[in-house]
CSV table of C-alpha atoms in Angstrom, one decimal:
chain,number,residue,atom,x,y,z
D,276,MET,CA,53.7,-15.3,-39.4
D,277,GLY,CA,53.9,-18.5,-37.4
D,278,GLN,CA,54.3,-18.8,-33.7
D,279,GLY,CA,57.5,-20.8,-33.8
D,280,GLN,CA,60.2,-19.6,-31.4
D,281,ASP,CA,63.9,-19.9,-32.1
D,282,GLN,CA,64.9,-22.1,-29.2
D,283,ASP,CA,67.8,-24.5,-28.9
D,284,GLN,CA,68.6,-24.2,-32.6
D,285,GLU,CA,71.7,-26.2,-33.2
D,286,GLN,CA,73.7,-27.7,-36.0
D,287,SER,CA,76.1,-30.4,-35.1
D,288,ARG,CA,78.2,-33.4,-36.0
D,289,GLU,CA,78.6,-36.1,-33.5
D,290,GLN,CA,80.9,-39.0,-32.9
D,291,GLY,CA,78.6,-42.0,-32.4
D,292,LYS,CA,79.3,-45.5,-31.2
D,293,GLY,CA,80.6,-47.8,-33.9
D,294,GLY,CA,82.1,-44.9,-35.9
D,295,ASP,CA,81.4,-41.3,-36.9
D,296,ARG,CA,77.8,-40.2,-37.5
D,297,GLU,CA,77.6,-37.6,-40.2
D,298,TYR,CA,74.6,-35.4,-39.8
D,299,VAL,CA,73.2,-32.0,-39.1
D,300,SER,CA,70.2,-31.2,-37.0
D,301,ALA,CA,68.2,-28.2,-35.8
D,302,THR,CA,65.5,-27.9,-33.1
D,303,LEU,CA,62.6,-25.4,-32.9
D,304,THR,CA,59.7,-25.0,-30.5
D,305,VAL,CA,56.5,-24.8,-32.5
D,306,ALA,CA,53.3,-23.3,-31.1
D,307,ALA,CA,51.1,-26.1,-32.2
D,308,PRO,CA,50.1,-29.5,-30.8
D,309,ALA,CA,52.3,-32.5,-31.8
D,310,GLU,CA,49.3,-34.1,-33.7
D,311,ARG,CA,48.9,-31.0,-35.9
D,312,VAL,CA,52.7,-30.8,-36.6
D,313,PHE,CA,52.8,-34.5,-37.4
D,314,ALA,CA,49.8,-34.2,-39.8
D,315,VAL,CA,51.6,-31.4,-41.7
D,316,LEU,CA,54.7,-33.6,-42.0
D,317,ALA,CA,52.7,-36.7,-43.0
D,318,ASP,CA,51.2,-34.8,-46.0
D,319,PRO,CA,53.5,-34.9,-49.0
D,320,ALA,CA,51.6,-31.9,-50.5
D,321,THR,CA,53.1,-29.7,-47.8
D,322,HIS,CA,56.8,-30.7,-48.3
D,323,ALA,CA,57.5,-28.1,-51.0
D,324,ALA,CA,56.3,-25.4,-48.6
D,325,ILE,CA,58.4,-26.8,-45.7
D,326,ASP,CA,61.6,-27.1,-47.8
D,327,GLY,CA,64.2,-24.6,-46.9
D,328,THR,CA,66.1,-24.8,-50.2
D,329,GLY,CA,63.4,-24.4,-52.8
D,330,TRP,CA,64.5,-27.7,-54.5
D,331,VAL,CA,61.2,-29.6,-53.6
D,332,GLN,CA,58.7,-28.6,-56.2
D,333,GLU,CA,55.6,-30.7,-55.6
D,334,ALA,CA,54.4,-34.1,-54.5
D,335,VAL,CA,53.9,-36.7,-57.3
D,336,GLU,CA,51.8,-38.9,-55.0
D,337,ARG,CA,49.6,-37.0,-52.5
D,338,ALA,CA,48.5,-39.9,-50.2
D,339,PRO,CA,49.3,-39.1,-46.6
D,340,LEU,CA,52.3,-41.0,-45.1
D,341,ALA,CA,50.7,-43.8,-43.2
D,342,GLU,CA,53.1,-46.7,-42.8
D,343,GLU,CA,56.7,-47.7,-42.8
D,344,GLY,CA,57.8,-48.9,-46.2
D,345,GLN,CA,55.5,-46.5,-48.0
D,346,ILE,CA,57.0,-44.9,-51.1
D,347,PHE,CA,56.3,-41.4,-52.1
D,348,ARG,CA,57.8,-39.4,-55.0
D,349,MET,CA,58.6,-35.7,-55.2
D,350,ALA,CA,59.2,-33.5,-58.2
D,351,MET,CA,62.5,-31.6,-57.6
D,352,TYR,CA,64.6,-28.9,-59.2
D,353,HIS,CA,68.2,-28.0,-58.8
D,354,PRO,CA,70.2,-25.9,-61.2
D,355,ASN,CA,73.3,-28.1,-60.7
D,356,HIS,CA,71.4,-31.3,-61.5
D,357,PRO,CA,72.2,-32.7,-65.0
D,358,ASP,CA,68.5,-32.5,-65.9
D,359,GLY,CA,67.5,-29.5,-63.8
D,360,HIS,CA,64.1,-31.0,-63.1
D,361,TYR,CA,64.1,-34.6,-61.6
D,362,ARG,CA,62.2,-36.8,-59.2
D,363,VAL,CA,63.2,-38.5,-56.0
D,364,ALA,CA,61.6,-41.6,-54.5
D,365,ASN,CA,61.3,-41.6,-50.7
D,366,LYS,CA,60.7,-44.6,-48.5
D,367,VAL,CA,59.2,-44.0,-45.1
D,368,HIS,CA,61.5,-45.7,-42.6
D,369,VAL,CA,60.2,-44.2,-39.3
D,370,LEU,CA,56.5,-43.6,-38.6
D,371,ASP,CA,55.5,-43.3,-34.9
D,372,ALA,CA,52.6,-40.8,-34.9
D,373,PRO,CA,52.8,-38.2,-33.4
D,374,ARG,CA,56.4,-38.5,-32.2
D,375,ALA,CA,58.6,-39.3,-35.2
D,376,ILE,CA,58.6,-39.5,-39.0
D,377,GLY,CA,61.4,-40.0,-41.4
D,378,TRP,CA,62.3,-41.2,-44.9
D,379,LEU,CA,65.2,-42.4,-47.0
D,380,THR,CA,65.7,-40.5,-50.3
D,381,GLY,CA,66.7,-42.2,-53.5
D,382,GLU,CA,65.7,-42.6,-57.1
D,383,GLU,CA,63.7,-44.9,-59.4
D,384,LYS,CA,65.9,-46.5,-62.0
D,385,GLU,CA,64.9,-46.9,-65.7
D,386,ASP,CA,64.0,-50.5,-64.9
D,387,GLY,CA,61.6,-49.4,-62.1
D,388,GLN,CA,63.9,-50.5,-59.3
D,389,LEU,CA,64.4,-48.1,-56.4
D,390,ALA,CA,67.8,-47.2,-55.2
D,391,PHE,CA,68.4,-45.2,-52.0
D,392,GLY,CA,71.6,-43.1,-51.6
D,393,GLY,CA,72.3,-43.7,-47.9
D,394,TRP,CA,70.9,-40.4,-46.5
D,395,PHE,CA,67.7,-39.8,-44.6
D,396,TRP,CA,65.5,-37.1,-43.1
D,397,ARG,CA,63.9,-37.5,-39.7
D,398,TYR,CA,61.6,-35.3,-37.6
D,399,ASP,CA,61.3,-36.0,-33.8
D,400,LEU,CA,58.5,-34.3,-32.0
D,401,VAL,CA,58.3,-33.8,-28.3
D,402,PRO,CA,55.0,-32.4,-26.9
D,403,LEU,CA,55.7,-29.6,-24.4
D,404,GLY,CA,52.1,-29.2,-23.5
D,405,PRO,CA,48.8,-29.1,-25.3
D,406,SER,CA,49.8,-26.3,-27.7
D,407,GLU,CA,53.6,-26.5,-28.1
D,408,THR,CA,55.9,-29.1,-29.6
D,409,GLU,CA,59.7,-29.3,-29.8
D,410,VAL,CA,60.6,-30.4,-33.3
D,411,THR,CA,64.1,-31.7,-34.2
D,412,LEU,CA,64.9,-32.1,-37.8
D,413,THR,CA,67.9,-34.4,-38.6
D,414,TYR,CA,69.6,-35.0,-42.0
D,415,ASP,CA,71.9,-37.9,-41.8
D,416,TRP,CA,74.3,-39.0,-44.6
D,417,THR,CA,76.4,-41.5,-42.6
D,418,GLU,CA,75.5,-44.5,-44.9
D,419,VAL,CA,76.3,-42.7,-48.3
D,420,PRO,CA,78.7,-44.9,-50.2
D,421,PRO,CA,82.0,-43.7,-51.7
D,422,SER,CA,80.6,-44.0,-55.2
D,423,ILE,CA,78.0,-41.3,-54.5
D,424,ARG,CA,80.4,-39.2,-52.4
D,425,GLU,CA,82.6,-38.9,-55.6
D,426,TYR,CA,80.1,-36.6,-57.2
D,427,LEU,CA,78.0,-35.2,-54.3
D,428,ASP,CA,79.2,-33.2,-51.3
D,429,PHE,CA,77.4,-33.6,-48.0
D,430,PRO,CA,75.5,-31.9,-46.7
D,431,MET,CA,74.2,-30.7,-50.0
D,432,PHE,CA,72.8,-27.4,-48.7
D,433,GLY,CA,73.8,-24.4,-46.6
D,434,PRO,CA,73.7,-24.2,-42.8
D,435,ASP,CA,70.4,-22.3,-42.7
D,436,HIS,CA,68.4,-25.0,-44.6
D,437,LEU,CA,67.2,-27.0,-41.5
D,438,SER,CA,66.4,-23.9,-39.5
D,439,ASN,CA,64.5,-22.4,-42.5
D,440,SER,CA,62.6,-25.7,-42.9
D,441,LEU,CA,61.5,-25.7,-39.3
D,442,LYS,CA,60.3,-22.1,-39.5
D,443,HIS,CA,58.3,-23.0,-42.6
D,444,LEU,CA,56.9,-26.0,-40.7
D,445,ALA,CA,55.9,-23.8,-37.8
D,446,ASP,CA,54.1,-21.4,-40.1
D,447,LEU,CA,52.2,-24.3,-41.8
D,448,ALA,CA,51.3,-25.9,-38.4
D,449,ASP,CA,50.0,-22.5,-37.2
D,450,LEU,CA,47.8,-22.2,-40.3
D,451,ALA,CA,46.5,-25.8,-40.2
D,452,VAL,CA,42.9,-26.1,-39.5
D,453,GLY,CA,41.9,-28.2,-36.4
D,454,ASP,CA,44.0,-30.3,-34.1
């Protein structure tokens, strides 16, 4: 098992300036250097193992996440999705190695155009020393338009999802070879 410790785990909704922010977040101290944790997060091939819902199946593109604006696609499965199996297109919108990484989630339309739904995932990493990192995972759906909210409820997963994802990340970072 990984060396992650349950510390400061929290799920919250916060009122932000300019209106309500709608998000959930969780924090976990991981027994690995920030560079190692970031490398695991920047590898789309690890995302299925990190996922706390089991919806992420595998990376379609396996290139490491290296720049803002980069698109990477993931094969997904959800029993309530009309097709069961589907793909999402993600766009990296935060990349500050080894401190933060995040992406917008959307889909590729039949005409090849990308459309993002207004929600994003973000990991913030704070080194606590040479071998520990505080990781905060945030899922924010503030910008989801009413047209999507008509058929999707947010958040789309149970309260343990973020905590489970962080525990999986801690296990993977613990197993990662090298710093």
